Coordinates of C-alpha atoms in Angstrom, one line a residue:
Chain A
M1 CA 3.2 -12.2 -19.3
K2 CA 5.1 -9.2 -18.2
E3 CA 4.1 -7.0 -15.3
F4 CA 2.7 -4.2 -17.4
K5 CA 0.7 -6.6 -19.5
V6 CA -1.0 -8.0 -16.4
I7 CA -1.8 -4.4 -15.2
E8 CA -3.0 -3.3 -18.7
R9 CA -5.2 -6.3 -19.3
F10 CA -6.7 -6.9 -15.9
F11 CA -6.5 -3.7 -13.9
T12 CA -6.2 -0.5 -15.8
G13 CA -9.4 1.6 -15.7
R14 CA -11.0 -0.7 -13.1
G15 CA -13.2 0.7 -10.5
Q16 CA -14.9 4.0 -10.9
N17 CA -13.7 6.5 -13.4
R18 CA -13.2 9.6 -11.2
R19 CA -12.7 13.1 -12.4
D20 CA -10.3 13.9 -9.6
V21 CA -7.7 11.4 -11.0
V22 CA -5.2 13.6 -13.0
V23 CA -2.7 10.9 -14.0
N24 CA -3.9 7.3 -13.9
I25 CA -2.0 3.9 -14.0
G26 CA 0.9 4.1 -16.5
D27 CA 3.3 6.6 -15.1
D28 CA 5.7 6.5 -12.1
C29 CA 3.0 7.7 -9.8
A30 CA -0.7 8.3 -10.0
L31 CA -1.7 12.0 -9.5
V32 CA -5.0 12.9 -7.8
A33 CA -6.6 16.2 -6.8
P34 CA -7.7 16.1 -3.2
A35 CA -10.9 18.0 -2.4
E36 CA -10.6 21.3 -0.5
N37 CA -11.4 21.5 3.2
K38 CA -11.3 17.8 3.6
S39 CA -8.9 15.5 5.4
L40 CA -7.5 12.5 3.6
A41 CA -8.1 9.2 5.4
I42 CA -5.6 6.4 4.5
S43 CA -5.6 2.8 5.4
C44 CA -3.7 -0.3 4.4
D45 CA -4.5 -4.0 4.8
T46 CA -2.8 -7.1 3.7
L47 CA -4.3 -10.5 3.0
V48 CA -1.8 -13.4 2.9
E49 CA -2.6 -16.9 1.6
N50 CA -2.8 -19.4 4.4
T51 CA -2.9 -16.6 7.0
H52 CA -6.0 -14.8 5.9
F53 CA -7.5 -17.0 3.3
Y54 CA -7.3 -20.6 2.0
P55 CA -5.6 -21.3 -1.3
D56 CA -8.9 -22.4 -2.8
I57 CA -10.9 -19.2 -2.0
P58 CA -12.9 -18.2 -5.0
P59 CA -10.8 -15.5 -6.7
K60 CA -13.8 -13.3 -7.1
A61 CA -14.5 -13.4 -3.3
L62 CA -10.8 -12.6 -2.7
G63 CA -10.9 -9.6 -5.0
Y64 CA -14.0 -8.3 -3.4
K65 CA -12.9 -9.0 0.2
C66 CA -9.4 -7.4 0.0
L67 CA -11.1 -4.0 -0.8
A68 CA -14.0 -4.6 1.5
V69 CA -11.8 -4.9 4.6
N70 CA -10.1 -1.6 3.6
L71 CA -13.3 0.2 3.0
S72 CA -14.5 -0.9 6.4
D73 CA -11.6 1.1 7.9
L74 CA -12.7 4.2 5.9
A75 CA -16.3 3.6 7.0
S76 CA -15.4 3.7 10.7
M77 CA -13.8 7.1 10.3
G78 CA -16.8 8.4 8.3
A79 CA -14.8 8.9 5.2
E80 CA -16.0 8.8 1.6
P81 CA -13.9 6.3 -0.5
A82 CA -11.9 7.7 -3.4
W83 CA -8.8 5.9 -4.6
M84 CA -6.8 2.7 -4.0
T85 CA -3.5 1.2 -4.9
L86 CA -3.2 -2.6 -5.3
A87 CA 0.0 -4.6 -4.6
L88 CA -0.6 -8.1 -5.9
T89 CA 1.9 -10.8 -5.4
L90 CA 1.2 -14.1 -7.3
P91 CA 3.2 -17.3 -7.7
D92 CA 2.3 -17.4 -11.4
V93 CA 0.2 -15.7 -14.0
D94 CA -3.1 -17.6 -14.1
E95 CA -5.3 -15.6 -16.5
A96 CA -8.6 -17.3 -15.4
W97 CA -7.8 -16.6 -11.8
L98 CA -6.8 -13.0 -12.6
A99 CA -10.0 -12.3 -14.6
E100 CA -12.2 -13.5 -11.7
F101 CA -10.1 -11.7 -9.0
S102 CA -10.2 -8.5 -11.0
Q103 CA -14.0 -8.8 -11.5
G104 CA -14.6 -9.2 -7.8
L105 CA -12.4 -6.2 -7.1
S106 CA -14.0 -4.1 -9.8
D107 CA -17.5 -4.9 -8.6
I108 CA -17.0 -3.5 -5.2
A109 CA -14.8 -0.6 -6.4
E110 CA -17.5 0.6 -8.8
Y111 CA -20.2 0.2 -6.2
Y112 CA -18.4 2.4 -3.7
G113 CA -16.9 4.8 -6.2
V114 CA -13.3 3.8 -5.8
S115 CA -10.8 4.3 -8.6
L116 CA -7.8 1.9 -8.9
I117 CA -5.0 4.4 -9.6
G118 CA -1.8 2.4 -9.2
G119 CA 0.0 -0.6 -7.8
D120 CA 2.6 -3.2 -8.3
T121 CA 2.4 -6.8 -9.5
T122 CA 5.2 -9.1 -8.3
R123 CA 6.0 -12.8 -8.3
G124 CA 6.0 -14.6 -5.0
P125 CA 3.7 -16.3 -2.5
R126 CA 0.2 -15.1 -3.0
S127 CA -0.7 -11.9 -1.0
I128 CA -2.6 -8.7 -1.6
T129 CA -2.1 -5.3 -0.1
I130 CA -4.5 -2.5 -0.7
T131 CA -4.0 1.0 0.4
V132 CA -7.3 2.9 0.3
H133 CA -7.9 6.6 0.4
G134 CA -11.0 8.4 1.4
Q135 CA -12.0 12.0 2.2
V136 CA -13.8 13.4 5.2
P137 CA -14.7 17.0 6.0
E138 CA -12.1 18.6 8.3
Q139 CA -12.7 17.9 12.0
K140 CA -15.5 15.5 11.2
A141 CA -13.8 12.2 11.2
M142 CA -14.8 9.7 13.9
T143 CA -12.0 8.3 15.9
R144 CA -11.5 5.8 18.7
D145 CA -10.9 8.4 21.4
G146 CA -14.2 10.2 21.8
A147 CA -16.3 7.8 23.9
R148 CA -17.6 9.4 27.1
N149 CA -19.2 8.1 30.3
G150 CA -22.9 7.5 29.6
D151 CA -22.6 7.2 25.8
W152 CA -24.6 4.3 24.4
I153 CA -22.8 1.5 22.5
Y154 CA -24.2 0.3 19.2
V155 CA -23.3 -2.1 16.4
T156 CA -24.5 -2.3 12.9
G157 CA -25.9 -5.5 11.3
T158 CA -25.4 -8.9 13.0
L159 CA -22.3 -10.4 14.6
G160 CA -20.6 -13.8 14.4
D161 CA -21.9 -14.9 11.0
S162 CA -18.5 -14.5 9.3
A163 CA -16.7 -16.7 11.8
V164 CA -19.2 -19.5 11.5
G165 CA -19.1 -19.0 7.7
L166 CA -15.3 -19.7 7.9
K167 CA -15.9 -22.8 10.0
L168 CA -18.3 -24.1 7.3
I169 CA -15.8 -23.3 4.5
A170 CA -13.1 -25.2 6.4
G171 CA -15.4 -28.1 6.9
E172 CA -15.0 -27.8 10.7
L173 CA -18.7 -27.4 11.5
D174 CA -21.4 -30.0 11.0
C175 CA -24.8 -28.6 11.4
D176 CA -28.3 -29.3 10.2
I177 CA -29.3 -26.1 8.5
S178 CA -30.6 -25.3 5.0
A179 CA -28.3 -24.8 2.0
E180 CA -29.6 -21.2 1.9
A181 CA -28.6 -20.6 5.5
K182 CA -25.1 -22.1 4.8
H183 CA -24.8 -19.9 1.8
Y184 CA -25.7 -16.9 3.8
L185 CA -23.1 -17.5 6.5
I186 CA -20.4 -18.3 4.0
N187 CA -21.2 -15.2 2.0
R188 CA -21.0 -13.1 5.2
H189 CA -17.4 -14.4 5.4
Y190 CA -16.5 -14.0 1.7
Y191 CA -18.5 -10.8 0.9
P192 CA -18.6 -8.6 4.0
S193 CA -20.5 -5.4 3.6
P194 CA -18.4 -2.4 4.6
R195 CA -20.7 0.1 6.3
V196 CA -19.5 3.0 4.2
L197 CA -22.8 4.9 4.0
A198 CA -23.6 4.3 7.7
G199 CA -20.2 5.6 8.6
Q200 CA -20.7 8.8 6.8
S201 CA -24.2 9.2 8.3
L202 CA -22.8 8.8 11.8
R203 CA -20.2 11.6 11.5
N204 CA -22.4 14.2 13.3
L205 CA -23.8 11.8 15.8
A206 CA -21.3 9.3 17.1
S207 CA -18.7 10.2 19.7
S208 CA -16.4 7.3 18.6
A209 CA -16.4 4.5 16.1
I210 CA -14.3 1.4 15.1
D211 CA -14.8 -1.4 12.7
I212 CA -15.1 -4.9 14.0
S213 CA -12.4 -7.0 12.5
D214 CA -11.2 -9.1 15.5
G215 CA -14.5 -9.5 17.3
I216 CA -16.2 -6.9 19.5
L217 CA -14.4 -8.1 22.7
G218 CA -11.0 -7.3 21.2
D219 CA -12.0 -4.2 19.2
I220 CA -14.0 -2.4 21.9
K221 CA -10.8 -2.5 24.1
H222 CA -9.1 -0.1 21.6
V223 CA -12.0 2.4 22.1
L224 CA -11.9 2.0 25.9
K225 CA -8.1 2.5 26.0
R226 CA -8.0 5.5 23.7
S227 CA -11.0 7.1 25.3
E228 CA -10.0 6.2 28.8
V229 CA -13.3 4.8 29.8
G230 CA -14.9 1.5 30.7
A231 CA -18.0 -0.3 29.3
V232 CA -20.9 -2.6 30.0
I233 CA -22.1 -4.9 27.3
N234 CA -25.4 -6.8 27.7
V235 CA -24.8 -10.0 25.7
E236 CA -28.5 -10.8 25.5
Q237 CA -28.8 -7.7 23.3
L238 CA -26.1 -8.8 20.8
P239 CA -27.7 -8.9 17.3
L240 CA -27.6 -12.5 16.1
S241 CA -28.9 -13.8 12.8
D242 CA -31.4 -16.7 12.7
E243 CA -28.9 -18.5 10.5
L244 CA -26.2 -18.2 13.1
V245 CA -28.4 -19.3 16.0
N246 CA -29.8 -22.3 14.0
A247 CA -26.2 -23.3 13.0
V248 CA -24.5 -23.3 16.4
G249 CA -27.2 -22.7 19.0
Q250 CA -27.8 -19.6 21.2
E251 CA -24.9 -20.1 23.6
Q252 CA -22.3 -20.6 21.0
A253 CA -23.8 -17.8 18.9
I254 CA -23.1 -15.4 21.7
N255 CA -19.5 -16.5 21.8
Y256 CA -19.0 -16.2 18.1
A257 CA -20.6 -12.7 18.2
L258 CA -18.2 -11.7 21.0
S259 CA -14.9 -12.9 19.5
G260 CA -15.4 -14.6 16.2
G261 CA -14.0 -11.8 14.1
E262 CA -14.2 -10.6 10.6
D263 CA -17.6 -9.1 10.9
Y264 CA -16.7 -5.7 9.4
E265 CA -19.6 -4.1 11.1
L266 CA -19.2 -0.8 12.9
L267 CA -19.2 -0.4 16.7
F268 CA -19.9 3.2 17.7
T269 CA -20.9 5.2 20.7
V270 CA -23.6 7.9 20.8
P271 CA -24.3 10.4 23.5
E272 CA -27.8 10.4 25.0
S273 CA -28.5 13.8 23.4
Q274 CA -28.1 12.3 19.9
R275 CA -30.1 9.1 20.3
G276 CA -33.2 10.7 18.9
A277 CA -31.5 11.6 15.7
L278 CA -29.9 8.2 15.3
E279 CA -33.0 6.3 14.0
T280 CA -33.8 8.8 11.3
T281 CA -30.2 9.1 10.2
L282 CA -29.4 5.4 9.9
A283 CA -32.7 4.6 8.3
H284 CA -31.3 6.3 5.2
A285 CA -28.1 4.2 5.3
G286 CA -30.1 1.0 4.9
V287 CA -28.5 -0.9 7.7
S288 CA -29.9 -2.2 11.0
F289 CA -28.3 -1.2 14.3
T290 CA -28.6 -2.4 17.8
Q291 CA -27.8 -0.9 21.2
I292 CA -25.6 -3.4 23.1
G293 CA -24.4 -1.5 26.1
Q294 CA -23.1 1.7 27.6
I295 CA -19.9 3.5 28.3
C296 CA -19.0 3.9 32.0
T297 CA -16.2 5.3 34.1
G298 CA -13.1 3.3 34.9
D299 CA -11.2 1.2 32.3
K300 CA -12.9 -2.2 32.6
L301 CA -15.1 -4.1 30.1
K302 CA -18.0 -5.8 32.0
L303 CA -20.2 -8.4 30.3
L304 CA -23.7 -8.9 31.7
R305 CA -26.4 -11.4 30.7
N306 CA -29.8 -10.2 31.9
G307 CA -28.1 -8.3 34.6
D308 CA -25.8 -11.1 35.8
S309 CA -22.1 -11.3 35.2
F310 CA -21.3 -13.3 32.1
A311 CA -18.0 -15.1 31.2
P312 CA -17.6 -16.0 27.5
T313 CA -16.7 -19.6 26.7
N314 CA -13.3 -20.2 25.3
L315 CA -14.1 -21.1 21.7
A316 CA -10.8 -22.7 21.1
F317 CA -11.2 -21.0 17.8
E318 CA -8.2 -19.7 15.9
H319 CA -9.6 -17.2 13.6
F320 CA -7.4 -15.9 10.8
S321 CA -5.5 -12.9 12.1
Chain B
M1 CA 4.2 -10.5 20.1
K2 CA 0.8 -9.2 18.9
E3 CA 0.5 -7.1 15.8
F4 CA -0.1 -3.8 17.7
K5 CA 2.8 -4.5 19.9
V6 CA 5.1 -4.8 16.9
I7 CA 3.7 -1.6 15.5
E8 CA 3.9 0.3 18.8
R9 CA 7.5 -0.8 19.5
F10 CA 9.1 -0.6 16.1
F11 CA 7.1 1.7 13.9
T12 CA 4.9 4.3 15.7
G13 CA 6.4 7.7 15.4
R14 CA 9.0 6.7 12.9
G15 CA 10.1 9.0 10.1
Q16 CA 9.5 12.7 10.3
N17 CA 7.0 14.2 12.7
R18 CA 4.9 16.2 10.3
R19 CA 2.4 18.9 11.2
D20 CA 0.0 17.8 8.4
V21 CA -0.6 14.5 10.1
V22 CA -4.0 14.9 11.9
V23 CA -4.4 11.3 13.2
N24 CA -1.4 9.1 13.3
I25 CA -0.9 5.3 13.7
G26 CA -3.4 3.8 16.2
D27 CA -6.8 4.4 14.7
D28 CA -8.6 2.7 11.8
C29 CA -7.2 5.1 9.3
A30 CA -4.5 7.8 9.4
L31 CA -5.8 11.3 8.7
V32 CA -3.7 13.8 6.9
A33 CA -4.3 17.4 5.6
P34 CA -3.2 17.7 2.0
A35 CA -1.7 21.1 1.0
E36 CA -3.9 23.4 -1.1
N37 CA -3.2 23.9 -4.8
K38 CA -1.2 20.7 -5.0
S39 CA -1.7 17.4 -6.6
L40 CA -1.2 14.3 -4.6
A41 CA 1.3 11.8 -6.1
I42 CA 0.9 8.2 -5.0
S43 CA 3.0 5.2 -5.7
C44 CA 3.3 1.7 -4.4
D45 CA 6.1 -0.9 -4.7
T46 CA 6.5 -4.4 -3.2
L47 CA 9.7 -6.2 -2.4
V48 CA 9.3 -9.9 -2.1
E49 CA 12.0 -12.2 -0.6
N50 CA 13.7 -14.4 -3.2
T51 CA 12.2 -12.2 -6.0
H52 CA 13.6 -8.8 -5.1
F53 CA 16.1 -9.6 -2.3
Y54 CA 18.0 -12.5 -0.8
P55 CA 16.9 -13.8 2.6
D56 CA 20.3 -12.7 4.0
I57 CA 20.0 -9.1 3.0
P58 CA 21.0 -6.9 5.9
P59 CA 17.6 -5.8 7.4
K60 CA 18.8 -2.2 7.7
A61 CA 19.5 -2.2 3.9
L62 CA 16.1 -3.7 3.2
G63 CA 14.3 -1.1 5.4
Y64 CA 16.2 1.6 3.6
K65 CA 15.7 0.3 0.1
C66 CA 12.0 -0.5 0.3
L67 CA 11.3 3.2 0.9
A68 CA 14.1 4.4 -1.5
V69 CA 12.5 2.7 -4.5
N70 CA 9.2 4.3 -3.8
L71 CA 10.8 7.7 -3.3
S72 CA 12.4 7.3 -6.6
D73 CA 8.9 7.2 -8.2
L74 CA 8.0 10.5 -6.4
A75 CA 11.3 12.0 -7.6
S76 CA 10.5 11.3 -11.2
M77 CA 7.3 13.2 -11.0
G78 CA 8.9 16.1 -9.2
A79 CA 6.9 15.5 -6.0
E80 CA 7.9 16.3 -2.5
P81 CA 7.6 13.3 -0.2
A82 CA 5.1 13.4 2.6
W83 CA 3.6 10.2 4.1
M84 CA 3.8 6.5 3.7
T85 CA 2.0 3.3 4.8
L86 CA 3.9 0.1 5.4
A87 CA 2.6 -3.4 4.9
L88 CA 5.1 -5.8 6.4
T89 CA 4.6 -9.5 6.1
L90 CA 7.0 -11.6 8.2
P91 CA 7.3 -15.4 8.9
D92 CA 8.1 -14.7 12.6
V93 CA 8.7 -11.8 15.0
D94 CA 12.5 -11.5 15.2
E95 CA 13.1 -8.5 17.4
A96 CA 16.7 -8.0 16.3
W97 CA 15.7 -8.1 12.7
L98 CA 12.8 -5.7 13.3
A99 CA 15.0 -3.2 15.1
E100 CA 17.5 -3.1 12.2
F101 CA 14.8 -3.0 9.5
S102 CA 13.0 -0.2 11.3
Q103 CA 16.2 1.8 11.7
G104 CA 17.0 1.6 8.0
L105 CA 13.5 2.7 7.2
S106 CA 13.5 5.5 9.8
D107 CA 16.9 6.8 8.6
I108 CA 15.7 7.4 5.0
A109 CA 12.2 8.5 6.1
E110 CA 13.6 11.2 8.3
Y111 CA 16.1 12.3 5.7
Y112 CA 13.4 12.9 3.1
G113 CA 10.7 14.2 5.5
V114 CA 8.4 11.2 5.2
S115 CA 6.0 10.3 8.1
L116 CA 5.0 6.7 8.6
I117 CA 1.2 7.1 9.2
G118 CA -0.1 3.6 9.0
G119 CA 0.2 0.0 7.8
D120 CA -0.4 -3.6 8.6
T121 CA 1.8 -6.3 10.0
T122 CA 0.9 -9.9 9.0
R123 CA 2.4 -13.3 9.2
G124 CA 3.5 -15.0 6.0
P125 CA 6.4 -15.2 3.6
R126 CA 8.6 -12.1 4.0
S127 CA 7.5 -9.2 1.8
I128 CA 7.2 -5.4 2.1
T129 CA 4.8 -3.1 0.4
I130 CA 5.1 0.6 0.8
T131 CA 2.6 3.2 -0.5
V132 CA 4.2 6.6 -0.6
H133 CA 2.5 9.9 -0.9
G134 CA 4.0 13.2 -2.2
Q135 CA 2.8 16.6 -3.2
V136 CA 3.5 18.6 -6.3
P137 CA 2.1 22.0 -7.5
E138 CA -0.9 21.6 -9.8
Q139 CA 0.1 21.2 -13.4
K140 CA 3.8 20.9 -12.5
A141 CA 4.3 17.2 -12.3
M142 CA 6.7 15.6 -14.8
T143 CA 5.2 12.7 -16.7
R144 CA 6.3 10.3 -19.3
D145 CA 4.4 11.8 -22.2
G146 CA 6.0 15.2 -22.7
A147 CA 9.2 14.3 -24.7
R148 CA 9.4 16.2 -28.0
N149 CA 11.5 15.9 -31.1
G150 CA 14.9 17.6 -30.5
D151 CA 14.8 17.4 -26.7
W152 CA 18.0 16.3 -25.1
I153 CA 18.1 13.1 -23.0
Y154 CA 19.9 13.2 -19.7
V155 CA 20.5 10.9 -16.8
T156 CA 21.5 11.6 -13.2
G157 CA 24.4 9.9 -11.5
T158 CA 26.1 6.8 -12.9
L159 CA 24.5 3.7 -14.4
G160 CA 25.1 0.0 -14.0
D161 CA 26.7 0.1 -10.5
S162 CA 23.7 -1.5 -8.7
A163 CA 23.5 -4.5 -11.1
V164 CA 27.2 -5.3 -10.6
G165 CA 26.8 -4.8 -6.9
L166 CA 24.1 -7.5 -6.9
K167 CA 26.5 -9.8 -8.8
L168 CA 29.1 -9.3 -6.1
I169 CA 26.5 -9.9 -3.3
A170 CA 25.5 -13.1 -5.1
G171 CA 29.1 -14.2 -5.4
E172 CA 28.6 -14.4 -9.2
L173 CA 31.4 -12.0 -10.1
D174 CA 35.1 -12.5 -9.5
C175 CA 37.0 -9.4 -10.1
D176 CA 40.3 -7.9 -8.9
I177 CA 39.1 -4.6 -7.4
S178 CA 39.7 -3.0 -4.0
A179 CA 37.5 -3.7 -1.0
E180 CA 36.5 0.0 -1.1
A181 CA 35.4 -0.4 -4.8
K182 CA 33.4 -3.5 -3.9
H183 CA 31.8 -1.8 -1.0
Y184 CA 30.8 1.1 -3.2
L185 CA 29.1 -1.1 -5.8
I186 CA 27.3 -3.2 -3.2
N187 CA 26.1 -0.1 -1.5
R188 CA 24.8 1.3 -4.7
H189 CA 22.6 -1.8 -4.8
Y190 CA 21.6 -1.8 -1.1
Y191 CA 21.3 2.0 -0.6
P192 CA 20.2 3.6 -3.9
S193 CA 19.9 7.4 -3.7
P194 CA 16.4 8.5 -4.8
R195 CA 16.9 11.8 -6.7
V196 CA 14.2 13.6 -4.8
L197 CA 15.7 17.1 -4.8
A198 CA 16.8 16.8 -8.4
G199 CA 13.3 15.8 -9.4
Q200 CA 11.8 18.8 -7.8
S201 CA 14.4 21.1 -9.3
L202 CA 13.6 19.7 -12.8
R203 CA 9.9 20.5 -12.6
N204 CA 10.1 23.7 -14.7
L205 CA 12.8 22.5 -17.0
A206 CA 12.2 18.9 -18.1
S207 CA 9.6 17.9 -20.7
S208 CA 9.4 14.3 -19.3
A209 CA 11.0 12.2 -16.7
I210 CA 11.1 8.6 -15.5
D211 CA 13.1 6.7 -12.9
I212 CA 15.4 4.0 -14.0
S213 CA 14.4 0.7 -12.3
D214 CA 14.7 -1.8 -15.1
G215 CA 17.7 -0.3 -17.0
I216 CA 17.5 2.6 -19.4
L217 CA 16.9 0.4 -22.4
G218 CA 13.7 -0.8 -20.9
D219 CA 12.6 2.4 -19.2
I220 CA 13.2 4.9 -22.0
K221 CA 10.8 2.8 -24.1
H222 CA 7.9 3.8 -21.7
V223 CA 8.8 7.5 -22.4
L224 CA 9.0 6.9 -26.2
K225 CA 5.7 5.1 -26.3
R226 CA 3.8 7.6 -24.2
S227 CA 5.4 10.6 -25.9
E228 CA 5.1 9.0 -29.4
V229 CA 8.7 9.8 -30.3
G230 CA 11.9 8.0 -31.1
A231 CA 15.4 8.5 -29.6
V232 CA 19.1 8.2 -30.2
I233 CA 21.4 7.2 -27.4
N234 CA 25.1 7.6 -27.7
V235 CA 26.5 4.8 -25.5
E236 CA 30.0 6.3 -25.3
Q237 CA 28.3 9.1 -23.3
L238 CA 26.8 6.8 -20.7
P239 CA 28.0 7.9 -17.2
L240 CA 30.1 5.0 -15.8
S241 CA 31.8 4.9 -12.4
D242 CA 35.5 4.0 -12.3
E243 CA 34.5 1.2 -9.9
L244 CA 32.2 -0.3 -12.5
V245 CA 34.7 -0.1 -15.3
N246 CA 37.4 -1.5 -13.1
A247 CA 35.2 -4.4 -12.0
V248 CA 33.9 -5.6 -15.4
G249 CA 35.7 -3.7 -18.1
Q250 CA 34.5 -0.9 -20.5
E251 CA 32.5 -3.2 -22.8
Q252 CA 30.5 -5.0 -20.1
A253 CA 30.1 -1.8 -18.2
I254 CA 28.1 -0.3 -21.1
N255 CA 25.9 -3.4 -21.1
Y256 CA 25.2 -3.1 -17.4
A257 CA 24.5 0.6 -17.8
L258 CA 22.0 -0.1 -20.5
S259 CA 20.1 -3.0 -19.0
G260 CA 21.4 -3.9 -15.5
G261 CA 18.5 -2.3 -13.7
E262 CA 17.9 -1.0 -10.2
D263 CA 19.8 2.2 -10.7
Y264 CA 17.1 4.5 -9.4
E265 CA 18.6 7.4 -11.2
L266 CA 16.4 9.8 -13.2
L267 CA 16.2 9.8 -17.0
F268 CA 14.7 13.1 -18.2
T269 CA 14.4 15.1 -21.4
V270 CA 15.1 18.8 -21.7
P271 CA 14.1 21.1 -24.6
E272 CA 17.0 23.0 -26.2
S273 CA 15.6 26.3 -24.8
Q274 CA 16.0 25.1 -21.2
R275 CA 19.6 23.7 -21.5
G276 CA 21.2 26.9 -20.2
A277 CA 19.1 26.8 -17.0
L278 CA 19.8 23.2 -16.4
E279 CA 23.4 23.5 -15.0
T280 CA 22.5 26.1 -12.5
T281 CA 19.4 24.3 -11.4
L282 CA 20.9 20.9 -10.8
A283 CA 24.0 22.3 -9.2
H284 CA 21.8 23.1 -6.2
A285 CA 20.5 19.5 -6.1
G286 CA 24.0 18.1 -5.6
V287 CA 23.8 15.4 -8.2
S288 CA 25.8 14.9 -11.4
F289 CA 23.9 14.7 -14.7
T290 CA 25.0 13.7 -18.2
Q291 CA 23.5 14.2 -21.7
I292 CA 23.3 10.7 -23.3
G293 CA 21.3 11.4 -26.5
Q294 CA 18.4 13.1 -28.1
I295 CA 14.7 12.6 -28.9
C296 CA 13.9 12.2 -32.6
T297 CA 10.8 11.6 -34.6
G298 CA 9.5 8.1 -35.3
D299 CA 9.1 5.4 -32.6
K300 CA 12.4 3.7 -32.6
L301 CA 15.3 3.6 -30.1
K302 CA 18.6 3.8 -31.9
L303 CA 21.9 3.1 -30.1
L304 CA 25.1 4.6 -31.5
R305 CA 28.7 4.3 -30.4
N306 CA 30.9 7.1 -31.7
G307 CA 28.4 7.5 -34.6
D308 CA 28.2 3.8 -35.5
S309 CA 25.3 1.5 -34.9
F310 CA 25.7 -0.4 -31.6
A311 CA 24.1 -3.7 -30.5
P312 CA 24.2 -4.4 -26.8
T313 CA 25.6 -7.8 -25.7
N314 CA 23.1 -10.1 -24.2
L315 CA 24.1 -10.2 -20.6
A316 CA 22.3 -13.4 -19.9
F317 CA 21.6 -11.6 -16.7
E318 CA 18.4 -12.1 -14.9
H319 CA 18.1 -9.1 -12.7
F320 CA 15.5 -9.1 -9.9
S321 CA 12.2 -8.0 -11.3

């Protein structure tokens, strides 16, 4: 099957049919009409077989996830998703695989209003690069450099589930939990929920935001560095799912929450003056959120547990990177 | 070396420093400010080792070429280049290789005014995906569907050089030409010239345009299909370089010109009424152009040589795809 046949059959017209797409797949470039008075947010992520996913990942999960991780970047800026390009490299043309992959990708694209406007299919070791485009009102994007002394630190959802889900997928974790609980943890790895609506809701409240892809310990450092501040995190406040705690116990759950990675939740900071508005605003976004600490002066990250200094255990855990 | 170190050291700030970049590399997304009253042209191409290039390709050539092939897509729509994202997958961090690759990419990015605004570096089998963004006045983009009966067919530059250059690189062609001639042909493969300025100049003249990546025989069919027309090409009018003819002879040169691929020249159609303006317009773009045939009714592509039917020889030539 030739390249353009693959595109025609499995990808043309996928995702949302948007009126701002002037020329769709099938010409040398796609042409789109950016909205007026908005900035364009652009992000690009690659998933490589054996680096980011196992060869036997369900193709539907892979199709979903490769867009989800990109949408998470848009979410952290507060941008509204619009268009994507897909670069798909495959060792062979497996029609059953392509149909499932394409379905997973279409499902999430339609849900978040993303139109697939172009791409490239090539032969080679399996990998997927998506470049996603979103729009955000001028001057309203959340960035990593706005955290200030005294701002409160929040995260959406729960942390650590995805990393334990991966352990279960790899068969590296033996635990006595229900099939439903295992399914939940595995799905948190395969089908992360990009916090797109929450991100947009936070635009007028948060002083900074970042999505959690490497674990909060790693990701918050980007905020601290760019904002030139320090932070205190109270690990007893980390939001942990019951499934996670049941699977690995409270102590390990904290470690997974700190540095497991691939949560694709948002970490954001909110000035004291905006805390009142936060609850109302995020209620509409349908996502839980938890205060886990506070920004301080300096440039250090301090972990506390019930007021005492806390040192995370080395998980000896090589998450996909 | 960690991902962000690679980006910081080799890629941040590369290409042109553009004033419409609001947030550059270093946040979750890049933020740019699209121009008013312009459409955004977006294209994405992947080059995979052993599929599109040999492992021993000079890294500087690879860095140059992976942007050049994308810019060629913008050129064919008449768009002005603006921003790019780079997804770079590498088996290891080879600093000397990265320095050269980055130099080749920067050279062409600066020349064409492209800013590198984001990307992803990952570990895996070597491949490069660039998504390039350009801008074109609303309603002015050239597409594949505008060719009409009677329009004249033109190409820029010369055809076939790149495919023979690749044969020389692969050591699959033994010919008695000068070192300079070999160098010319090889450079046409490694350093194709995207016809960016020509594409912009043609916006008000050409009825359709496409860039020649698979050879004109393959590429013109996209124009014929989308425009619902046929065409006659006079093969004796194909523009051939002296180096090409000296390397493989007149007969084979025609075959390479027809289906060698990777020329990255433009093929475009011009109505009779616009032919007068063409010479003046393209003179400013500094590129030669040659009339090679005419659009006709029907849906067939007819090849003639001095008025007689012409059948191309099967080159038994598997060009990179």
